[in-house]
Coordinates of C-alpha atoms in Angstrom, one line a residue:
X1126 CA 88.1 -33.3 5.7
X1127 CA 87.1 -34.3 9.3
X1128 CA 85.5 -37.8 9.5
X1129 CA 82.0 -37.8 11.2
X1130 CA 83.5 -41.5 12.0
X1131 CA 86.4 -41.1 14.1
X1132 CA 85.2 -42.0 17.3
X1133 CA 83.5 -45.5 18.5
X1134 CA 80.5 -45.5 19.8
X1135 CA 79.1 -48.6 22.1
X1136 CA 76.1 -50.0 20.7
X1137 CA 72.9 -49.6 22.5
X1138 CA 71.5 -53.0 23.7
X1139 CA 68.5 -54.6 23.0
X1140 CA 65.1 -52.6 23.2
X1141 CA 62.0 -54.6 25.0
X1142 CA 58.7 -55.1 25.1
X1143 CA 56.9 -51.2 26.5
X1144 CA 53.6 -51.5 26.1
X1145 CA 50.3 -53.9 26.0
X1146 CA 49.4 -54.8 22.0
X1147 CA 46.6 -53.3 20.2
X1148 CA 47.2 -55.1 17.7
X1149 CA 48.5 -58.3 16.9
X1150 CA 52.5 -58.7 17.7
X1151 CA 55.0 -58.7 14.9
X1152 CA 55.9 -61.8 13.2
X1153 CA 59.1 -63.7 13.5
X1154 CA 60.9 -66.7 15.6
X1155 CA 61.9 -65.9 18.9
X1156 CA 64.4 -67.9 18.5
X1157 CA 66.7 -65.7 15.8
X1158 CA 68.2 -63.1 16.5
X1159 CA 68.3 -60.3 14.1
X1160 CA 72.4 -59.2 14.4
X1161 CA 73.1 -62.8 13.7
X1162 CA 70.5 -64.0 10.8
X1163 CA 71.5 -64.8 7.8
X1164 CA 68.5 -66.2 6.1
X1165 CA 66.0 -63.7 5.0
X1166 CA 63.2 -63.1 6.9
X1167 CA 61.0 -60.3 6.3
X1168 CA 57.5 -60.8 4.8
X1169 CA 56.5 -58.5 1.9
X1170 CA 53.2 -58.6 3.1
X1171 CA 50.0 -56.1 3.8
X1172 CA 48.0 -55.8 7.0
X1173 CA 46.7 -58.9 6.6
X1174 CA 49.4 -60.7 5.9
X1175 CA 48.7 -61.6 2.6
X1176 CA 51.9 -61.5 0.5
X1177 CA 52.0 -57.9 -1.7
X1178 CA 53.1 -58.5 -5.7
X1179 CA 55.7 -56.3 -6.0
X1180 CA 55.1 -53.8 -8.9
X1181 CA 58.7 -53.2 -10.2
X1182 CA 59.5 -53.1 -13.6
X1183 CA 63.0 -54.9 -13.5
X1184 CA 64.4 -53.8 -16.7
X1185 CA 63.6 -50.3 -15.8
X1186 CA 66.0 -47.6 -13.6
X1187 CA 62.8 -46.5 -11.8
X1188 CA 61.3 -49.9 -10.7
X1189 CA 58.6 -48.3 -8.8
X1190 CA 57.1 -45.9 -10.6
X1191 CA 53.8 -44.4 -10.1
X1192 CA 53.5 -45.9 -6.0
X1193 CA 52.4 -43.4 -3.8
X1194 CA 54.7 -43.6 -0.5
X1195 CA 53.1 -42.3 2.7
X1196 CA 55.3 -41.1 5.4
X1197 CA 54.4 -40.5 9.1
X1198 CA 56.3 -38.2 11.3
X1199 CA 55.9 -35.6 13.7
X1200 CA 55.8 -31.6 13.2
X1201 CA 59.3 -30.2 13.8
X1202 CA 60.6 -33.0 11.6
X1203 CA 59.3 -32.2 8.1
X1204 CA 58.8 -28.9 7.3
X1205 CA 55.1 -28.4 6.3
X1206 CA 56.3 -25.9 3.7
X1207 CA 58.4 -28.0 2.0
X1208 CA 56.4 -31.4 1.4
X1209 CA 55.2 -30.8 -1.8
X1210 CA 58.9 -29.9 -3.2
X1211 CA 60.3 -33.5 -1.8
X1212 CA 57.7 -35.7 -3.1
X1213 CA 58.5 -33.8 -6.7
X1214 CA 62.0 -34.4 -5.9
X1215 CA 61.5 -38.6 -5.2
X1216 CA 59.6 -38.4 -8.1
X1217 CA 62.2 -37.1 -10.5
X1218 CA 64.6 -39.4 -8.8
X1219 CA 62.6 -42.7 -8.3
X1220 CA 58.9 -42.2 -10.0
X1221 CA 57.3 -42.2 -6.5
X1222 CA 55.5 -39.9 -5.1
X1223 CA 54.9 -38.7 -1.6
X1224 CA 52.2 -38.0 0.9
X1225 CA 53.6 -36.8 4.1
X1226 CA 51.1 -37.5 7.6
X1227 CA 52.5 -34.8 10.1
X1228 CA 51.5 -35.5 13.8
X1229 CA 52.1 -33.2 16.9
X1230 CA 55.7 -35.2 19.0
X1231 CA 53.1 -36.0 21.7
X1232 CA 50.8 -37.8 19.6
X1233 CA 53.0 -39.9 17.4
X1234 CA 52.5 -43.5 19.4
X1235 CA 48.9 -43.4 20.0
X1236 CA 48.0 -42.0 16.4
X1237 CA 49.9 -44.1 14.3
X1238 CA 48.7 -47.4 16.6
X1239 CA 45.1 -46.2 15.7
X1240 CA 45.5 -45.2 12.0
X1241 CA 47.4 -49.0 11.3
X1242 CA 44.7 -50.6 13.6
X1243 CA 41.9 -48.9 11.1
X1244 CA 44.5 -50.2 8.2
X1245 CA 44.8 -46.5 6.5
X1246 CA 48.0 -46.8 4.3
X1247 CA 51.4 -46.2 5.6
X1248 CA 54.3 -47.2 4.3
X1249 CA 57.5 -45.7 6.1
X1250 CA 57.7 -44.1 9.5
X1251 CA 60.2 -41.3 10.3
X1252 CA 62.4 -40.2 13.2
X1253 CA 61.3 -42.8 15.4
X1254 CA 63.6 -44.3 18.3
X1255 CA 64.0 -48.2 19.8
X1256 CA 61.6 -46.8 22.3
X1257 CA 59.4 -45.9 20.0
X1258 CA 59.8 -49.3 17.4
X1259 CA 59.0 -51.4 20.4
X1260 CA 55.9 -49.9 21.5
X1261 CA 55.4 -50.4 17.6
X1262 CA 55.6 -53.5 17.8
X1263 CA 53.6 -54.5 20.5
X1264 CA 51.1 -52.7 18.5
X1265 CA 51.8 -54.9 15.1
X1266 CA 52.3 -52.1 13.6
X1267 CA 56.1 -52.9 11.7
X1268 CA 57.1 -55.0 9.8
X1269 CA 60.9 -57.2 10.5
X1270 CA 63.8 -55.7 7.3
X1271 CA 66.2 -58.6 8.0
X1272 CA 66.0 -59.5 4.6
X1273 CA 65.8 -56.2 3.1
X1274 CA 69.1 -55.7 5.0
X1275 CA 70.9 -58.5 4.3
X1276 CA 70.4 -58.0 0.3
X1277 CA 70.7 -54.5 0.9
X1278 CA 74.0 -52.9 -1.5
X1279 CA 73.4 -49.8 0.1
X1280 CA 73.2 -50.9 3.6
X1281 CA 76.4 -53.2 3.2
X1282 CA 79.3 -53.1 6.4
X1283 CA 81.5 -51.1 3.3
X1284 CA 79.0 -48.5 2.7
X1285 CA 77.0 -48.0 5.9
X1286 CA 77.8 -46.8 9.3
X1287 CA 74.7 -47.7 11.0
X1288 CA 75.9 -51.8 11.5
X1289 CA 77.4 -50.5 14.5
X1290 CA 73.8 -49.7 15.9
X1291 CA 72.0 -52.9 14.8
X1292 CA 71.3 -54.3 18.1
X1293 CA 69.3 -51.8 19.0
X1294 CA 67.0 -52.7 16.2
X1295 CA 66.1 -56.0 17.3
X1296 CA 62.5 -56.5 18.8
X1297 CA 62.8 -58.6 22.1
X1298 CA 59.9 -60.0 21.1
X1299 CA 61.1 -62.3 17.8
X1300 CA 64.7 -61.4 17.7
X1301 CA 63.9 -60.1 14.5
X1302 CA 65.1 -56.3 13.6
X1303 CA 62.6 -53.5 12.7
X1304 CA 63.9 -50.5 12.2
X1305 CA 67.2 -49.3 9.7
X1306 CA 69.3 -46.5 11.9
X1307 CA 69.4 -43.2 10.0
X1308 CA 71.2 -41.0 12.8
X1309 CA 74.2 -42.1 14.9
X1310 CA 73.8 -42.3 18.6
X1311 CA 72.8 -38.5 20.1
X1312 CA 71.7 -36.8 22.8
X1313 CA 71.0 -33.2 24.4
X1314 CA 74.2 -31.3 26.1
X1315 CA 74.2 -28.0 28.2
X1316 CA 75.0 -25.1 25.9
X1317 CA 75.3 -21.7 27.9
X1318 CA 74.7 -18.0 26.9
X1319 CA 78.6 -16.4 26.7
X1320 CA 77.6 -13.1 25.9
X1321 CA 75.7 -13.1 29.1
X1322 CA 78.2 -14.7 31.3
X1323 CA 80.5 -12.3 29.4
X1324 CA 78.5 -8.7 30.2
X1325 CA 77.9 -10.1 33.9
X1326 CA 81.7 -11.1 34.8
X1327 CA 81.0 -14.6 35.1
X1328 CA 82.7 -18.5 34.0
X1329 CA 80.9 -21.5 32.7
X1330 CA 79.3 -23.1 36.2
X1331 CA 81.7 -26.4 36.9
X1332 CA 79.1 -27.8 39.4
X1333 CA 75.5 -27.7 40.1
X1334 CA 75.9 -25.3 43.0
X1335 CA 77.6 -23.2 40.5
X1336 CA 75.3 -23.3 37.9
X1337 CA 72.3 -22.7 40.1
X1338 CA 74.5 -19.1 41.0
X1339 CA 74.6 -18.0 37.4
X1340 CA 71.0 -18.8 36.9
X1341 CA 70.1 -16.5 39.7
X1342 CA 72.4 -13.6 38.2
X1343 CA 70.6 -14.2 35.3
X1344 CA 67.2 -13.3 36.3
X1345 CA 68.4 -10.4 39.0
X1346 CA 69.8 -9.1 35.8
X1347 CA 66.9 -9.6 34.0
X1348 CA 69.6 -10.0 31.0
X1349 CA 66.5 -11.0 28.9
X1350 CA 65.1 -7.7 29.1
X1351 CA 61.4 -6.6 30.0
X1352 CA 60.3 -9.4 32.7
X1353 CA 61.2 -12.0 30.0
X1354 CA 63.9 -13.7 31.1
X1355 CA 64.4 -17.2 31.0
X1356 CA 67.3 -19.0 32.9
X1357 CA 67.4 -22.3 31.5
X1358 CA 65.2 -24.1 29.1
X1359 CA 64.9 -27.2 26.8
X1360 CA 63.8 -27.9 23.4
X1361 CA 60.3 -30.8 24.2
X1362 CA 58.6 -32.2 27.6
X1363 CA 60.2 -35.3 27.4
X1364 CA 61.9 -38.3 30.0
X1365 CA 65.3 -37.6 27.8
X1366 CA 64.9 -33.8 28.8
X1367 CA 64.4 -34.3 32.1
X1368 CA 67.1 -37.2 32.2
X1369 CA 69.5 -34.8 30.8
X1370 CA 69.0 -32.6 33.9
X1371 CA 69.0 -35.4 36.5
X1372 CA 72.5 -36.5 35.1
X1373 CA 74.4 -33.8 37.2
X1374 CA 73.6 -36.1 39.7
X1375 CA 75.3 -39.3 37.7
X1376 CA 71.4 -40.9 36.9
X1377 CA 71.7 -42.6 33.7
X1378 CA 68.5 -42.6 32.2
X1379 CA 64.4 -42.6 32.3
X1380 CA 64.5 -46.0 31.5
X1381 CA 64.1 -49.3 34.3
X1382 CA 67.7 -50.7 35.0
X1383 CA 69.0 -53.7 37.0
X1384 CA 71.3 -53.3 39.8
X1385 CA 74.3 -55.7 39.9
X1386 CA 72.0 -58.1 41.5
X1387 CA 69.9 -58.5 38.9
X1388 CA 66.5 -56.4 40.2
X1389 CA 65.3 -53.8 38.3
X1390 CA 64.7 -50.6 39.7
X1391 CA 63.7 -46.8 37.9
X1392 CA 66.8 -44.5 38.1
X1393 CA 64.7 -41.5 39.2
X1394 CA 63.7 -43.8 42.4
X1395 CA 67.3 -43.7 43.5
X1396 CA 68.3 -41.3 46.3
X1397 CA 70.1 -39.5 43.3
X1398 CA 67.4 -39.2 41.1
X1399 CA 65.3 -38.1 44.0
X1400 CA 67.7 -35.4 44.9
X1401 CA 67.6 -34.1 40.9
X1402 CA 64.1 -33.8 40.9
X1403 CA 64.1 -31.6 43.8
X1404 CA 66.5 -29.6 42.5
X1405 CA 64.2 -29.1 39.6
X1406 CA 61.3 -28.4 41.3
X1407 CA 63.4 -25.3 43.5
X1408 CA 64.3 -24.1 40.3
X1409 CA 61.1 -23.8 38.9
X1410 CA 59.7 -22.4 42.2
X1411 CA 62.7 -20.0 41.9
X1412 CA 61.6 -18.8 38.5
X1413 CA 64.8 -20.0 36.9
X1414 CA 63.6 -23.1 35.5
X1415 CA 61.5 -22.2 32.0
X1416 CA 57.3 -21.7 32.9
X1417 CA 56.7 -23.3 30.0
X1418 CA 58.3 -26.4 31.2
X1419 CA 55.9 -28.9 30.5
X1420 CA 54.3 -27.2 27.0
X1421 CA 57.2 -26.1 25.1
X1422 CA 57.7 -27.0 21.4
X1423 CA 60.8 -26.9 19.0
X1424 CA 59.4 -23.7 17.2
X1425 CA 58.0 -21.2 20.6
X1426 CA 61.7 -22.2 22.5
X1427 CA 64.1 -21.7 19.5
X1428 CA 62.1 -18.4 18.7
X1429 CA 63.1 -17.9 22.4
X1430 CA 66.2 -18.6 22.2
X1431 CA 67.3 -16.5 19.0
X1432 CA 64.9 -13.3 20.6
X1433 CA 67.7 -13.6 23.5
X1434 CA 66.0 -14.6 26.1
X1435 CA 67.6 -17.8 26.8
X1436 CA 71.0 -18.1 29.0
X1437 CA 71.5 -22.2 29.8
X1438 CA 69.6 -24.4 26.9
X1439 CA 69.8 -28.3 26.4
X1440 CA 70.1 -28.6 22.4
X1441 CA 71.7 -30.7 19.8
X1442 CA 75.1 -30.7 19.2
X1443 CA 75.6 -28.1 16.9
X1444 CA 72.4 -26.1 17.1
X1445 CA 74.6 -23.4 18.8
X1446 CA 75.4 -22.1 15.4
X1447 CA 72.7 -21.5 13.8
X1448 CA 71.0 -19.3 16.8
X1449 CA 74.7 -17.1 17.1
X1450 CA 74.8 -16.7 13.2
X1451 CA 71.0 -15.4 13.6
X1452 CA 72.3 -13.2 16.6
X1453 CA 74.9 -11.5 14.3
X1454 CA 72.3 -10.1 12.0
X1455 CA 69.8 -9.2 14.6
X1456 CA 72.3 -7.9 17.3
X1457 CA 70.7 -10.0 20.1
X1458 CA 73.0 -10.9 22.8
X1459 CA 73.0 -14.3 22.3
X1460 CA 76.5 -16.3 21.4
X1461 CA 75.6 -20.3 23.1
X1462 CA 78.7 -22.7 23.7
X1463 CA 78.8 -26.1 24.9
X1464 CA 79.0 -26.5 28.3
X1465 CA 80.5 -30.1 30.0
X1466 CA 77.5 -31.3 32.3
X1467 CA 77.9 -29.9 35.7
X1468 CA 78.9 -32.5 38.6
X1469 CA 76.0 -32.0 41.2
X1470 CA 77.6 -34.4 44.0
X1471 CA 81.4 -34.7 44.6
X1472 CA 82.5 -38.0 43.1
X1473 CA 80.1 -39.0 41.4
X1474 CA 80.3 -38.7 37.6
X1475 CA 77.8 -36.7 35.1
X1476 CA 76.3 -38.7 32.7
X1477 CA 74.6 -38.0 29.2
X1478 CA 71.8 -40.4 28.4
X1479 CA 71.7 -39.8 25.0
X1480 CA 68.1 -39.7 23.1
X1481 CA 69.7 -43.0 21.7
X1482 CA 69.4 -43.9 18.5
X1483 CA 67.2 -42.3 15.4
X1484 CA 65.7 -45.0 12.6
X1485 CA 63.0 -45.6 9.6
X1486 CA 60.6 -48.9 9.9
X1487 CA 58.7 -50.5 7.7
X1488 CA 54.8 -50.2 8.2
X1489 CA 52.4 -52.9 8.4
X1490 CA 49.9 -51.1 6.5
X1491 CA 52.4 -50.3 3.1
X1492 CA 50.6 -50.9 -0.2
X1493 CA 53.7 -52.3 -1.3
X1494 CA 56.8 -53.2 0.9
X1495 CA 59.1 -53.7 -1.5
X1496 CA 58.7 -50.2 -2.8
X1497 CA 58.6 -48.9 0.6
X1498 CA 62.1 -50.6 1.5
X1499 CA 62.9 -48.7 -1.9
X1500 CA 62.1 -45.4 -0.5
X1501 CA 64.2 -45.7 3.0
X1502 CA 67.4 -46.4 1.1
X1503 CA 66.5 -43.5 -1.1
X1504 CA 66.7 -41.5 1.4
X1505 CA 70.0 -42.9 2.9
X1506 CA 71.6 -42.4 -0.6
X1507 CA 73.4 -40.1 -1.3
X1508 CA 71.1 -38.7 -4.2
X1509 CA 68.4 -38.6 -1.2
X1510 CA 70.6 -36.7 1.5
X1511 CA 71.4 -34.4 -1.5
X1512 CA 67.9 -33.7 -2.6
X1513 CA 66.2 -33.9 0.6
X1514 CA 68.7 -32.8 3.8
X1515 CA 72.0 -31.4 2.5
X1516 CA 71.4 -29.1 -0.6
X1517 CA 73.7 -26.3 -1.3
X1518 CA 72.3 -22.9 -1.6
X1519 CA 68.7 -23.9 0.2
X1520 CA 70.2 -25.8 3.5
X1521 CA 73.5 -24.6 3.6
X1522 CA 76.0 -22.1 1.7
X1523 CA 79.7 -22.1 1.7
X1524 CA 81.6 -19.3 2.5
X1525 CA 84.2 -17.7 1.0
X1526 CA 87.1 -18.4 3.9
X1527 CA 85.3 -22.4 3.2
X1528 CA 83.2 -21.9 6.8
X1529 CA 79.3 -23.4 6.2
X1530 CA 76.3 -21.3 6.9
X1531 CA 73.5 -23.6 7.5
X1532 CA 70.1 -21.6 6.0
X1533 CA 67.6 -24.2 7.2
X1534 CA 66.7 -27.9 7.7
X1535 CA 63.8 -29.2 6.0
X1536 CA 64.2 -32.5 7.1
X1537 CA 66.1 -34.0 9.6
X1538 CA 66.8 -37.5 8.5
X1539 CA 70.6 -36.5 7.9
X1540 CA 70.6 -33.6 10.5
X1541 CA 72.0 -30.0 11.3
X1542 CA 75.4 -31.2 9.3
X1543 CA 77.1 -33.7 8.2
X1544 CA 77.8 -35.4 11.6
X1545 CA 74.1 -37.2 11.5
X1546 CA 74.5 -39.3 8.3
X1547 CA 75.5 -42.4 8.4
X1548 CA 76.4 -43.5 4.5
X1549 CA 79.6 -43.7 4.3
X1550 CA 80.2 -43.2 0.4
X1551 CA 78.4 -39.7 0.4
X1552 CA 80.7 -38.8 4.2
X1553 CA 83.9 -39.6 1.8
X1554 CA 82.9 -37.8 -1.7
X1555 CA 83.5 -34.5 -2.6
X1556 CA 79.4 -33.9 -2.0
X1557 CA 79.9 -33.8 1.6
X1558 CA 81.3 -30.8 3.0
X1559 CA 83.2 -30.6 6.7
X1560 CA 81.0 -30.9 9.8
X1561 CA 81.3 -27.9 11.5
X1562 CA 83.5 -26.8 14.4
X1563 CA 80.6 -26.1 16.7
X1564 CA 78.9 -29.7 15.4
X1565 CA 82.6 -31.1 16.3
X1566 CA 82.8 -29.4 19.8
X1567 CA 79.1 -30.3 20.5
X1568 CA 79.6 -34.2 20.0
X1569 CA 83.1 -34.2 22.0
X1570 CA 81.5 -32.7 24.7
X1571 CA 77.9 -35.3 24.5
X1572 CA 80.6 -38.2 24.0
X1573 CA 82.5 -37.2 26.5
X1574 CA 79.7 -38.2 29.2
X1575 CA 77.6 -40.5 27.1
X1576 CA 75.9 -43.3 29.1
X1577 CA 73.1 -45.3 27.8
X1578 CA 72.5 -48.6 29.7
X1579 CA 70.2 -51.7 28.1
X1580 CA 66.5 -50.5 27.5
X1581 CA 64.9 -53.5 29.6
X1582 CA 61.4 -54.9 29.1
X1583 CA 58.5 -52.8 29.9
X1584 CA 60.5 -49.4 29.8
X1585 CA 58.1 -47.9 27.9
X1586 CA 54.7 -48.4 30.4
X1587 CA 57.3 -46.9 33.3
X1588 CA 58.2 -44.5 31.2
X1589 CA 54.6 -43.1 30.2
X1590 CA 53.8 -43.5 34.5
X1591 CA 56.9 -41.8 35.1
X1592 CA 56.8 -38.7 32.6
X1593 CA 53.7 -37.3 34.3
X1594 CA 54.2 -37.9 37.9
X1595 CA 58.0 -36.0 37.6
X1596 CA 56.5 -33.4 35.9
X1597 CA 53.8 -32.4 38.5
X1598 CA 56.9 -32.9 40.9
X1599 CA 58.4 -29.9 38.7
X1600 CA 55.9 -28.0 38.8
X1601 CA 55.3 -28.3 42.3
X1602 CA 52.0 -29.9 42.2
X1603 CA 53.9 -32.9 44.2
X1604 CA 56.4 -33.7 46.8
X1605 CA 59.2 -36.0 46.3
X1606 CA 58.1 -38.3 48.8
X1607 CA 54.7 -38.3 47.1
X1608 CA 56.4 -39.4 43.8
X1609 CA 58.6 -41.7 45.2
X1610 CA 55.6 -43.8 46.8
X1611 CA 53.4 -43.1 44.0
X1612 CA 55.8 -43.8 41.2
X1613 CA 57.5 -47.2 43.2
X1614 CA 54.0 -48.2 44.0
X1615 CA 52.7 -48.4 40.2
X1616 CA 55.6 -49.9 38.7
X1617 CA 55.2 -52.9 41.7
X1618 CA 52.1 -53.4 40.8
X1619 CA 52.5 -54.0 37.3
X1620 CA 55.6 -56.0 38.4
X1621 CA 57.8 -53.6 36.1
X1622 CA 60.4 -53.2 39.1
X1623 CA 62.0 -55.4 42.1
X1624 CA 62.5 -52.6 44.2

């Protein structure tokens, strides 16, 4: 059996403060760090603060039942359809039940910061990033697991995989952790269209210059058919998407770095980054670069995608498969392999800058901590990945030569395969069947070029200033030099940069 495990991966640094508090900020010393505490330190506690009784039934193998867990998360995480089978599913496992808040991916900050601020009960967020937990925090809206973790049998160094990401976890704010990794470190890569290269005569593009050739024989081949051909796409709006891009040209990153001088400077102010963003805009002038740039959604591009109308897409490791199994029964001309990012400027390097690590946090609105802290390690269990990620004949069937055919994901929280879990116990049972070969490929190649440097303080206001401001550069609505002096003179202002 392949081992998801068998490669390091170098922890992400410390997250920072991103954003100005709604709320209250979350609790803690600033003087502990949470990789290095030993002495528990989480409050089971409601909004107020007022410490929750805990309602477990000690003697019983279903301490919590009868609590209602609420879990908030975005569409394209859950699927809608399948909410009502999962909560049955915790309830026949745990005795909890489950109300499931589904958000649209551009709304998930500012509507969870309102729904805690008007104290409306959750208990467990889901799919959220360190970006994410720190603007969180800022808003009081998470509560610290140190001691959850450190008690934790599940979560022990012998059983869990997700240690390795811990510093990521801590709040700069306390030192304290807030959020329990469910997803090793990830990113987007290039996957390309073979079939198309294929029909047309044509190799995976090395370089930049390369790739912008095959995007043009693309569209002057209309290979889509009917008008509807779309070059090169991605799968949300997002700084990682449009890092992804930008890391032909070596940038690592949407977020504010330091130089080796110590002054912090945005990575798409650089002459590099600059350059990227040009290249994107001429690309979407061109008609090669998706129209629906700025709007698309998981569901409209992977319909996209699987219709044939896609040759160059930035995707999960992985998600290959499932669009060229689709192709084989509908007969569309669509077969995607990974592609290694192409070098935009002789010698300098292509980076990856990941979409950095996935986690669950605590809410500070839970009706009852303790049995939300019950409900995230249910669903790292293996009993949880089973019933609620991984279950054979709904997400996946195994084939007679022993090849998986993945059916469908309901929820993401172990990912595509096997690669995106982090329990060890269930990645070394007989439960847990061989990641696949387009899962293993995928990873080599986002490994291969991974790069993600400390997420500094106040990353998160750049990033929301920086996210519109490229985008209108995409779409043409601005020049570069109107970005760079717009964008460098925001981020001065708010003192957010040096330079």
């Amino acid at each position: 059996m392949k081992k998801r495990n068998s490669r390091s991966v170098l922890a992400l640094l410390l997250t920072a403060v991103m954003m100005a508090s709604i709320l209250a900020g979350c609790s803690g010393s600033g003087d502990d760090k949470g990789a290095n505490t030993d002495t528990p330190k989480t409050p089971a506690a409601d909004s107020a603060g007022t410490p929750v009784t805990p309602s477990a039934d000690p003697g019983s193998d279903k301490p919590y039942a009868g609590e209602n867990m609420v879990l908030f998360t975005f569409a394209g995480w859950v699927d809608d359809s399948m909410t009502g089978t999962l909560s049955d599913r915790l309830e026949a496992s745990t005795g909890m039940t489950l109300d499931t808040i589904i958000v649209p991916w551009d709304e998930r900050i500012t509507k969870m910061t309102v729904m805690v601020a008007g104290g409306q009960q959750i208990d467990v967020t889901g799919k959220s990033t360190p970006a994410d937990m720190s603007i969180l925090c800022d808003a009081g809206a998470l509560l610290p697991v140190n001691d959850y973790l450190n008690s934790s049998d599940l979560f022990s160094r012998d059983n869990w995989l997700g240690w390795d990401y811990m510093d990521s976890m801590v709040y700069s704010g306390d030192g304290l952790w807030y959020g329990v990794p469910n997803r090793p470190v990830q990113g987007y890569i290039f996957t390309i269209n073979q079939a198309w290269l294929d029909e047309l005569g044509l190799e995976i593009p090395k370089t930049t210059d390369e790739l912008t050739e095959v995007l043009r024989a693309f569209k002057a081949a209309d290979m889509g058919g009917d008008g509807s051909t779309i070059p090169i796409a991605h799968q949300f709006p997002n700084s990682d998407h449009i890092a992804t891009f930008l890391g032909m040209w070596g940038v690592e990153g949407p977020f504010i770095m330091k130089d080796s001088d110590g002054l912090r400077y945005h990575p798409w102010l650089t002459e590099n980054g600059l350059a990227g963003l040009q290249w994107m805009q001429d690309m979407y002038k061109e008609g090669l670069l998706d129209p629906e740039f700025a709007n698309e959604n998981g569901t409209s591009i992977f319909d996209k995608v699987n219709s044939g109308m896609v040759g160059v897409f930035l995707d999960w490791p992985g998600n290959n498969r499932g669009y060229n199994l689709a192709a084989e029964k509908t007969g569309e001309k669509v077969n995607f392999v990974p592609m290694d990012i192409p070098q935009a400027i002789e010698g300098v390097t292509p980076v990856n800058c990941g979409n950095t690590i996935i986690m669950n946090n605590l809410v500070a609105t839970t009706a009852n901590a303790d049995a939300a802290w019950s409900f995230i390690e249910w669903l790292n269990s293996e009993q949880g990945i089973i019933d609620w990620t991984w279950t054979e004949g709904e997400n996946y069937n195994i084939l007679d030569n022993s090849d998986i055919d993945i059916v469908r994901t309901q929820l993401h929280s172990a990912g595509y395969d096997t690669w995106g879990c982090l329990n060890k116990l269930w990645l070394n049972s007989d439960k847990c069947v061989d990641s696949t070969p387009e899962t293993i490929e995928g990873y080599d190649v986002f490994y291969s070029s991974w790069s993600f440097p400390p997420v500094l303080e106040g990353a998160g206001d750049a990033e929301e200033i920086a996210l519109p401001l490229a985008t209108k550069v995409i779409y043409g609505e601005m020049t570069i030099d109107e970005f760079e002096t717009e964008l460098r003179t925001q981020l001065m202002n708010l003192n957010l940069i040096d330079k």
